[in-house]
JSON list of C-alpha atoms in Angstrom, two decimals:
[
{"chain": "A", "resi": 1, "resn": "ASP", "atom": "CA", "xyz": [-10.73, 5.93, -9.95]},
{"chain": "A", "resi": 2, "resn": "LEU", "atom": "CA", "xyz": [-8.90, 8.79, -11.66]},
{"chain": "A", "resi": 3, "resn": "VAL", "atom": "CA", "xyz": [-12.00, 9.78, -13.65]},
{"chain": "A", "resi": 4, "resn": "ASN", "atom": "CA", "xyz": [-14.07, 9.63, -10.46]},
{"chain": "A", "resi": 5, "resn": "ASP", "atom": "CA", "xyz": [-11.60, 11.94, -8.68]},
{"chain": "A", "resi": 6, "resn": "LEU", "atom": "CA", "xyz": [-11.59, 14.30, -11.64]},
{"chain": "A", "resi": 7, "resn": "SER", "atom": "CA", "xyz": [-15.38, 14.48, -11.71]},
{"chain": "A", "resi": 8, "resn": "ARG", "atom": "CA", "xyz": [-15.45, 15.28, -7.99]},
{"chain": "A", "resi": 9, "resn": "ASN", "atom": "CA", "xyz": [-12.87, 18.03, -8.46]},
{"chain": "A", "resi": 10, "resn": "ILE", "atom": "CA", "xyz": [-14.70, 19.87, -11.25]},
{"chain": "A", "resi": 11, "resn": "LEU", "atom": "CA", "xyz": [-16.43, 22.19, -8.80]},
{"chain": "A", "resi": 12, "resn": "LEU", "atom": "CA", "xyz": [-13.68, 22.22, -6.17]},
{"chain": "A", "resi": 13, "resn": "LYS", "atom": "CA", "xyz": [-10.91, 23.23, -8.58]},
{"chain": "A", "resi": 14, "resn": "LYS", "atom": "CA", "xyz": [-13.26, 25.15, -10.91]},
{"chain": "A", "resi": 15, "resn": "LEU", "atom": "CA", "xyz": [-11.94, 23.38, -14.00]},
{"chain": "A", "resi": 16, "resn": "SER", "atom": "CA", "xyz": [-12.82, 24.82, -17.38]},
{"chain": "A", "resi": 17, "resn": "VAL", "atom": "CA", "xyz": [-14.13, 22.56, -20.12]},
{"chain": "A", "resi": 18, "resn": "SER", "atom": "CA", "xyz": [-10.79, 22.61, -21.93]},
{"chain": "A", "resi": 19, "resn": "ASN", "atom": "CA", "xyz": [-8.86, 21.78, -18.74]},
{"chain": "A", "resi": 20, "resn": "PHE", "atom": "CA", "xyz": [-11.33, 19.00, -17.96]},
{"chain": "A", "resi": 21, "resn": "ARG", "atom": "CA", "xyz": [-10.91, 17.58, -21.47]},
{"chain": "A", "resi": 22, "resn": "HIS", "atom": "CA", "xyz": [-7.12, 17.81, -21.17]},
{"chain": "A", "resi": 23, "resn": "GLU", "atom": "CA", "xyz": [-7.20, 15.90, -17.85]},
{"chain": "A", "resi": 24, "resn": "LEU", "atom": "CA", "xyz": [-9.49, 13.24, -19.35]},
{"chain": "A", "resi": 25, "resn": "GLN", "atom": "CA", "xyz": [-7.14, 12.77, -22.29]},
{"chain": "A", "resi": 26, "resn": "LYS", "atom": "CA", "xyz": [-4.19, 12.46, -19.91]},
{"chain": "A", "resi": 27, "resn": "ILE", "atom": "CA", "xyz": [-6.04, 9.77, -17.94]},
{"chain": "A", "resi": 28, "resn": "ASN", "atom": "CA", "xyz": [-6.96, 7.97, -21.18]},
{"chain": "A", "resi": 29, "resn": "ARG", "atom": "CA", "xyz": [-3.31, 7.88, -22.32]},
{"chain": "A", "resi": 30, "resn": "GLY", "atom": "CA", "xyz": [-2.13, 6.40, -19.04]},
{"chain": "A", "resi": 31, "resn": "GLN", "atom": "CA", "xyz": [-1.70, 2.67, -18.62]},
{"chain": "A", "resi": 32, "resn": "ARG", "atom": "CA", "xyz": [-3.88, 1.00, -16.02]},
{"chain": "A", "resi": 33, "resn": "TYR", "atom": "CA", "xyz": [-1.63, -1.92, -15.21]},
{"chain": "A", "resi": 34, "resn": "SER", "atom": "CA", "xyz": [1.56, -3.28, -16.71]},
{"chain": "A", "resi": 35, "resn": "THR", "atom": "CA", "xyz": [1.31, -6.18, -19.13]},
{"chain": "A", "resi": 36, "resn": "SER", "atom": "CA", "xyz": [3.06, -8.53, -16.73]},
{"chain": "A", "resi": 37, "resn": "VAL", "atom": "CA", "xyz": [0.60, -7.72, -13.92]},
{"chain": "A", "resi": 38, "resn": "THR", "atom": "CA", "xyz": [-2.33, -8.16, -16.31]},
{"chain": "A", "resi": 39, "resn": "LEU", "atom": "CA", "xyz": [-0.99, -11.51, -17.51]},
{"chain": "A", "resi": 40, "resn": "LEU", "atom": "CA", "xyz": [-0.31, -12.77, -13.99]},
{"chain": "A", "resi": 41, "resn": "PHE", "atom": "CA", "xyz": [-3.71, -11.91, -12.59]},
{"chain": "A", "resi": 42, "resn": "SER", "atom": "CA", "xyz": [-5.56, -13.08, -15.70]},
{"chain": "A", "resi": 43, "resn": "ALA", "atom": "CA", "xyz": [-3.84, -16.45, -15.36]},
{"chain": "A", "resi": 44, "resn": "LEU", "atom": "CA", "xyz": [-4.60, -16.53, -11.65]},
{"chain": "A", "resi": 45, "resn": "GLY", "atom": "CA", "xyz": [-8.23, -15.64, -12.36]},
{"chain": "A", "resi": 46, "resn": "ALA", "atom": "CA", "xyz": [-8.59, -18.47, -14.89]},
{"chain": "A", "resi": 47, "resn": "ALA", "atom": "CA", "xyz": [-6.92, -20.88, -12.49]},
{"chain": "A", "resi": 48, "resn": "SER", "atom": "CA", "xyz": [-9.16, -19.81, -9.62]},
{"chain": "A", "resi": 49, "resn": "PHE", "atom": "CA", "xyz": [-12.24, -20.72, -11.63]},
{"chain": "A", "resi": 50, "resn": "THR", "atom": "CA", "xyz": [-11.08, -24.36, -11.58]},
{"chain": "A", "resi": 51, "resn": "ILE", "atom": "CA", "xyz": [-11.43, -24.37, -7.81]},
{"chain": "A", "resi": 52, "resn": "LEU", "atom": "CA", "xyz": [-14.84, -22.71, -8.10]},
{"chain": "A", "resi": 53, "resn": "PHE", "atom": "CA", "xyz": [-15.94, -25.37, -10.60]},
{"chain": "A", "resi": 54, "resn": "GLY", "atom": "CA", "xyz": [-14.61, -28.26, -8.50]},
{"chain": "A", "resi": 55, "resn": "GLY", "atom": "CA", "xyz": [-11.28, -28.93, -10.21]},
{"chain": "A", "resi": 56, "resn": "ASN", "atom": "CA", "xyz": [-8.10, -30.10, -8.54]},
{"chain": "A", "resi": 57, "resn": "ILE", "atom": "CA", "xyz": [-4.55, -28.73, -8.29]},
{"chain": "A", "resi": 58, "resn": "LYS", "atom": "CA", "xyz": [-3.54, -30.20, -11.67]},
{"chain": "A", "resi": 59, "resn": "ASP", "atom": "CA", "xyz": [-6.47, -28.44, -13.31]},
{"chain": "A", "resi": 60, "resn": "PHE", "atom": "CA", "xyz": [-5.53, -25.25, -11.44]},
{"chain": "A", "resi": 61, "resn": "ILE", "atom": "CA", "xyz": [-1.98, -25.33, -12.84]},
{"chain": "A", "resi": 62, "resn": "SER", "atom": "CA", "xyz": [-3.20, -26.17, -16.35]},
{"chain": "A", "resi": 63, "resn": "ALA", "atom": "CA", "xyz": [-5.79, -23.38, -16.35]},
{"chain": "A", "resi": 64, "resn": "PHE", "atom": "CA", "xyz": [-3.13, -20.97, -15.05]},
{"chain": "A", "resi": 65, "resn": "ILE", "atom": "CA", "xyz": [-0.86, -21.76, -18.01]},
{"chain": "A", "resi": 66, "resn": "ILE", "atom": "CA", "xyz": [-3.71, -21.65, -20.53]},
{"chain": "A", "resi": 67, "resn": "GLY", "atom": "CA", "xyz": [-5.09, -18.42, -19.04]},
{"chain": "A", "resi": 68, "resn": "PHE", "atom": "CA", "xyz": [-1.66, -16.81, -19.33]},
{"chain": "A", "resi": 69, "resn": "ILE", "atom": "CA", "xyz": [-1.39, -17.82, -22.99]},
{"chain": "A", "resi": 70, "resn": "ILE", "atom": "CA", "xyz": [-4.95, -16.72, -23.78]},
{"chain": "A", "resi": 71, "resn": "LYS", "atom": "CA", "xyz": [-4.45, -13.28, -22.25]},
{"chain": "A", "resi": 72, "resn": "LEU", "atom": "CA", "xyz": [-1.10, -12.86, -23.99]},
{"chain": "A", "resi": 73, "resn": "LEU", "atom": "CA", "xyz": [-2.66, -13.70, -27.37]},
{"chain": "A", "resi": 74, "resn": "THR", "atom": "CA", "xyz": [-5.63, -11.43, -26.68]},
{"chain": "A", "resi": 75, "resn": "ILE", "atom": "CA", "xyz": [-3.33, -8.50, -25.89]},
{"chain": "A", "resi": 76, "resn": "LYS", "atom": "CA", "xyz": [-1.13, -9.14, -28.94]},
{"chain": "A", "resi": 77, "resn": "GLY", "atom": "CA", "xyz": [-4.17, -9.55, -31.20]},
{"chain": "A", "resi": 78, "resn": "SER", "atom": "CA", "xyz": [-5.67, -6.29, -29.98]},
{"chain": "A", "resi": 79, "resn": "ASP", "atom": "CA", "xyz": [-2.34, -4.52, -30.51]},
{"chain": "A", "resi": 80, "resn": "MET", "atom": "CA", "xyz": [-2.36, -5.75, -34.12]},
{"chain": "A", "resi": 81, "resn": "ASN", "atom": "CA", "xyz": [-5.99, -4.57, -34.56]},
{"chain": "A", "resi": 82, "resn": "ILE", "atom": "CA", "xyz": [-7.27, -8.07, -35.28]},
{"chain": "A", "resi": 83, "resn": "ASN", "atom": "CA", "xyz": [-11.04, -8.51, -35.25]},
{"chain": "A", "resi": 84, "resn": "GLN", "atom": "CA", "xyz": [-12.40, -9.46, -31.79]},
{"chain": "A", "resi": 85, "resn": "PHE", "atom": "CA", "xyz": [-14.51, -12.28, -33.25]},
{"chain": "A", "resi": 86, "resn": "PHE", "atom": "CA", "xyz": [-11.37, -13.87, -34.69]},
{"chain": "A", "resi": 87, "resn": "ILE", "atom": "CA", "xyz": [-9.35, -13.32, -31.50]},
{"chain": "A", "resi": 88, "resn": "ASN", "atom": "CA", "xyz": [-12.07, -14.94, -29.37]},
{"chain": "A", "resi": 89, "resn": "SER", "atom": "CA", "xyz": [-12.43, -17.87, -31.78]},
{"chain": "A", "resi": 90, "resn": "LEU", "atom": "CA", "xyz": [-8.69, -18.39, -31.93]},
{"chain": "A", "resi": 91, "resn": "THR", "atom": "CA", "xyz": [-8.11, -18.17, -28.20]},
{"chain": "A", "resi": 92, "resn": "GLY", "atom": "CA", "xyz": [-11.15, -20.37, -27.46]},
{"chain": "A", "resi": 93, "resn": "GLY", "atom": "CA", "xyz": [-9.70, -22.96, -29.83]},
{"chain": "A", "resi": 94, "resn": "ILE", "atom": "CA", "xyz": [-6.26, -22.70, -28.27]},
{"chain": "A", "resi": 95, "resn": "ALA", "atom": "CA", "xyz": [-7.76, -23.11, -24.80]},
{"chain": "A", "resi": 96, "resn": "ALA", "atom": "CA", "xyz": [-9.54, -26.30, -25.90]},
{"chain": "A", "resi": 97, "resn": "PHE", "atom": "CA", "xyz": [-6.45, -27.65, -27.68]},
{"chain": "A", "resi": 98, "resn": "LEU", "atom": "CA", "xyz": [-4.11, -27.00, -24.76]},
{"chain": "A", "resi": 99, "resn": "ALA", "atom": "CA", "xyz": [-6.61, -28.48, -22.30]},
{"chain": "A", "resi": 100, "resn": "LEU", "atom": "CA", "xyz": [-6.86, -31.61, -24.46]},
{"chain": "A", "resi": 101, "resn": "VAL", "atom": "CA", "xyz": [-3.08, -31.88, -24.64]},
{"chain": "A", "resi": 102, "resn": "PHE", "atom": "CA", "xyz": [-2.70, -31.33, -20.89]},
{"chain": "A", "resi": 103, "resn": "VAL", "atom": "CA", "xyz": [-5.26, -34.04, -20.13]},
{"chain": "A", "resi": 104, "resn": "LYS", "atom": "CA", "xyz": [-3.55, -36.38, -22.60]},
{"chain": "A", "resi": 105, "resn": "ILE", "atom": "CA", "xyz": [-0.12, -35.88, -20.96]},
{"chain": "A", "resi": 106, "resn": "ASN", "atom": "CA", "xyz": [-1.71, -36.08, -17.48]},
{"chain": "A", "resi": 107, "resn": "LEU", "atom": "CA", "xyz": [-0.97, -32.45, -16.54]},
{"chain": "A", "resi": 108, "resn": "ALA", "atom": "CA", "xyz": [-4.73, -31.91, -16.07]},
{"chain": "A", "resi": 109, "resn": "THR", "atom": "CA", "xyz": [-7.43, -34.28, -14.87]},
{"chain": "A", "resi": 110, "resn": "ASN", "atom": "CA", "xyz": [-10.79, -32.71, -15.74]},
{"chain": "A", "resi": 111, "resn": "LEU", "atom": "CA", "xyz": [-11.07, -31.55, -19.34]},
{"chain": "A", "resi": 112, "resn": "ASP", "atom": "CA", "xyz": [-14.37, -29.73, -18.90]},
{"chain": "A", "resi": 113, "resn": "GLN", "atom": "CA", "xyz": [-13.30, -27.73, -15.86]},
{"chain": "A", "resi": 114, "resn": "THR", "atom": "CA", "xyz": [-9.97, -26.82, -17.43]},
{"chain": "A", "resi": 115, "resn": "ILE", "atom": "CA", "xyz": [-11.58, -25.55, -20.64]},
{"chain": "A", "resi": 116, "resn": "ILE", "atom": "CA", "xyz": [-14.41, -23.72, -18.92]},
{"chain": "A", "resi": 117, "resn": "SER", "atom": "CA", "xyz": [-12.08, -22.09, -16.41]},
{"chain": "A", "resi": 118, "resn": "SER", "atom": "CA", "xyz": [-9.71, -20.97, -19.15]},
{"chain": "A", "resi": 119, "resn": "ILE", "atom": "CA", "xyz": [-12.34, -19.45, -21.41]},
{"chain": "A", "resi": 120, "resn": "MET", "atom": "CA", "xyz": [-13.90, -17.53, -18.53]},
{"chain": "A", "resi": 121, "resn": "LEU", "atom": "CA", "xyz": [-11.35, -14.83, -19.40]},
{"chain": "A", "resi": 122, "resn": "LEU", "atom": "CA", "xyz": [-13.16, -14.40, -22.71]},
{"chain": "A", "resi": 123, "resn": "VAL", "atom": "CA", "xyz": [-16.75, -14.39, -21.45]},
{"chain": "A", "resi": 124, "resn": "PRO", "atom": "CA", "xyz": [-18.48, -11.05, -22.12]},
{"chain": "A", "resi": 125, "resn": "GLY", "atom": "CA", "xyz": [-19.62, -10.38, -18.55]},
{"chain": "A", "resi": 126, "resn": "LEU", "atom": "CA", "xyz": [-19.46, -6.59, -18.82]},
{"chain": "A", "resi": 127, "resn": "ALA", "atom": "CA", "xyz": [-21.39, -6.57, -22.10]},
{"chain": "A", "resi": 128, "resn": "ILE", "atom": "CA", "xyz": [-24.12, -8.75, -20.59]},
{"chain": "A", "resi": 129, "resn": "THR", "atom": "CA", "xyz": [-24.31, -6.54, -17.49]},
{"chain": "A", "resi": 130, "resn": "ASN", "atom": "CA", "xyz": [-24.52, -3.37, -19.58]},
{"chain": "A", "resi": 131, "resn": "ALA", "atom": "CA", "xyz": [-27.19, -4.92, -21.81]},
{"chain": "A", "resi": 132, "resn": "ILE", "atom": "CA", "xyz": [-29.34, -5.73, -18.79]},
{"chain": "A", "resi": 133, "resn": "ARG", "atom": "CA", "xyz": [-28.72, -2.32, -17.23]},
{"chain": "A", "resi": 134, "resn": "ASP", "atom": "CA", "xyz": [-29.61, -0.46, -20.42]},
{"chain": "A", "resi": 135, "resn": "THR", "atom": "CA", "xyz": [-32.74, -2.54, -20.95]},
{"chain": "A", "resi": 136, "resn": "ILE", "atom": "CA", "xyz": [-33.93, -1.98, -17.37]},
{"chain": "A", "resi": 137, "resn": "ALA", "atom": "CA", "xyz": [-33.23, 1.75, -17.73]},
{"chain": "A", "resi": 138, "resn": "GLY", "atom": "CA", "xyz": [-35.52, 1.83, -20.76]},
{"chain": "A", "resi": 139, "resn": "ASP", "atom": "CA", "xyz": [-32.77, 2.22, -23.38]},
{"chain": "A", "resi": 140, "resn": "LEU", "atom": "CA", "xyz": [-34.08, -0.68, -25.43]},
{"chain": "A", "resi": 141, "resn": "LEU", "atom": "CA", "xyz": [-32.01, -0.08, -28.55]},
{"chain": "A", "resi": 142, "resn": "SER", "atom": "CA", "xyz": [-28.79, 0.20, -26.57]},
{"chain": "A", "resi": 143, "resn": "GLY", "atom": "CA", "xyz": [-29.74, -2.85, -24.51]},
{"chain": "A", "resi": 144, "resn": "LEU", "atom": "CA", "xyz": [-30.45, -4.93, -27.60]},
{"chain": "A", "resi": 145, "resn": "THR", "atom": "CA", "xyz": [-27.23, -3.78, -29.24]},
{"chain": "A", "resi": 146, "resn": "ARG", "atom": "CA", "xyz": [-25.15, -4.73, -26.22]},
{"chain": "A", "resi": 147, "resn": "ALA", "atom": "CA", "xyz": [-26.98, -8.06, -25.90]},
{"chain": "A", "resi": 148, "resn": "ALA", "atom": "CA", "xyz": [-26.23, -8.80, -29.56]},
{"chain": "A", "resi": 149, "resn": "GLU", "atom": "CA", "xyz": [-22.58, -7.94, -28.96]},
{"chain": "A", "resi": 150, "resn": "ALA", "atom": "CA", "xyz": [-22.42, -10.30, -25.97]},
{"chain": "A", "resi": 151, "resn": "PHE", "atom": "CA", "xyz": [-24.15, -13.02, -27.98]},
{"chain": "A", "resi": 152, "resn": "LEU", "atom": "CA", "xyz": [-21.67, -12.69, -30.87]},
{"chain": "A", "resi": 153, "resn": "ILE", "atom": "CA", "xyz": [-18.73, -12.85, -28.47]},
{"chain": "A", "resi": 154, "resn": "ALA", "atom": "CA", "xyz": [-20.16, -16.01, -26.91]},
{"chain": "A", "resi": 155, "resn": "VAL", "atom": "CA", "xyz": [-20.70, -17.50, -30.38]},
{"chain": "A", "resi": 156, "resn": "SER", "atom": "CA", "xyz": [-17.11, -16.74, -31.37]},
{"chain": "A", "resi": 157, "resn": "ILE", "atom": "CA", "xyz": [-15.79, -18.47, -28.25]},
{"chain": "A", "resi": 158, "resn": "ALA", "atom": "CA", "xyz": [-18.04, -21.47, -28.93]},
{"chain": "A", "resi": 159, "resn": "VAL", "atom": "CA", "xyz": [-16.95, -21.65, -32.58]},
{"chain": "A", "resi": 160, "resn": "GLY", "atom": "CA", "xyz": [-13.26, -21.82, -31.70]},
{"chain": "A", "resi": 161, "resn": "THR", "atom": "CA", "xyz": [-13.68, -24.23, -28.81]},
{"chain": "A", "resi": 162, "resn": "GLY", "atom": "CA", "xyz": [-16.19, -26.44, -30.63]},
{"chain": "A", "resi": 163, "resn": "ALA", "atom": "CA", "xyz": [-14.10, -26.62, -33.81]},
{"chain": "A", "resi": 164, "resn": "VAL", "atom": "CA", "xyz": [-11.05, -27.86, -31.94]},
{"chain": "A", "resi": 165, "resn": "LEU", "atom": "CA", "xyz": [-13.03, -30.36, -29.87]},
{"chain": "A", "resi": 166, "resn": "SER", "atom": "CA", "xyz": [-14.81, -31.64, -32.99]},
{"chain": "A", "resi": 167, "resn": "PHE", "atom": "CA", "xyz": [-11.56, -31.98, -34.91]},
{"chain": "A", "resi": 168, "resn": "TRP", "atom": "CA", "xyz": [-9.86, -33.75, -31.99]},
{"chain": "A", "resi": 169, "resn": "ILE", "atom": "CA", "xyz": [-12.67, -36.26, -31.53]},
{"chain": "A", "resi": 170, "resn": "SER", "atom": "CA", "xyz": [-13.07, -36.88, -35.27]},
{"chain": "A", "resi": 171, "resn": "TYR", "atom": "CA", "xyz": [-9.43, -37.25, -36.27]},
{"chain": "A", "resi": 172, "resn": "ILE", "atom": "CA", "xyz": [-7.43, -38.02, -33.14]},
{"chain": "A", "resi": 173, "resn": "GLY", "atom": "CA", "xyz": [-9.99, -39.98, -31.22]},
{"chain": "A", "resi": 174, "resn": "GLY", "atom": "CA", "xyz": [-11.47, -39.74, -27.76]},
{"chain": "A", "resi": 175, "resn": "ILE", "atom": "CA", "xyz": [-9.84, -38.16, -24.84]}
]
């Protein structure tokens, strides 16, 4: 919104290139939302997917907790400059593990809906959208690059989630 306002005011305020750059840098340094607001609404978003996917209130609460933890770990991992592939694999695995534990202790009912709802926070929706947009616009190289990025993110989520599920089933037993 701030960048949009700035772009509209270029002609109105007759900003020079250096002033425009300074304003852009000021916007870039600003924080969009506080960490607590980001965590709360990320958790609420993950929990809301359980309702969309047909889960119940227990699944909603479980996905809320898992979504909160996933977002917290994602923020902390990014702050420590950890590779996104590793962060997505780790948080996908943690989502699967916590969902399994919550189902085992009867805090959640539907394992599949709890896991899927929780990992929706990690799904590369923007990358997929940009890949399609770039491809339609004729920017084939950019479209393919963004599609590859989205694919690798999806693979990293699947690796983490699948590894935990495989380990659980192999060594701990069924659900």
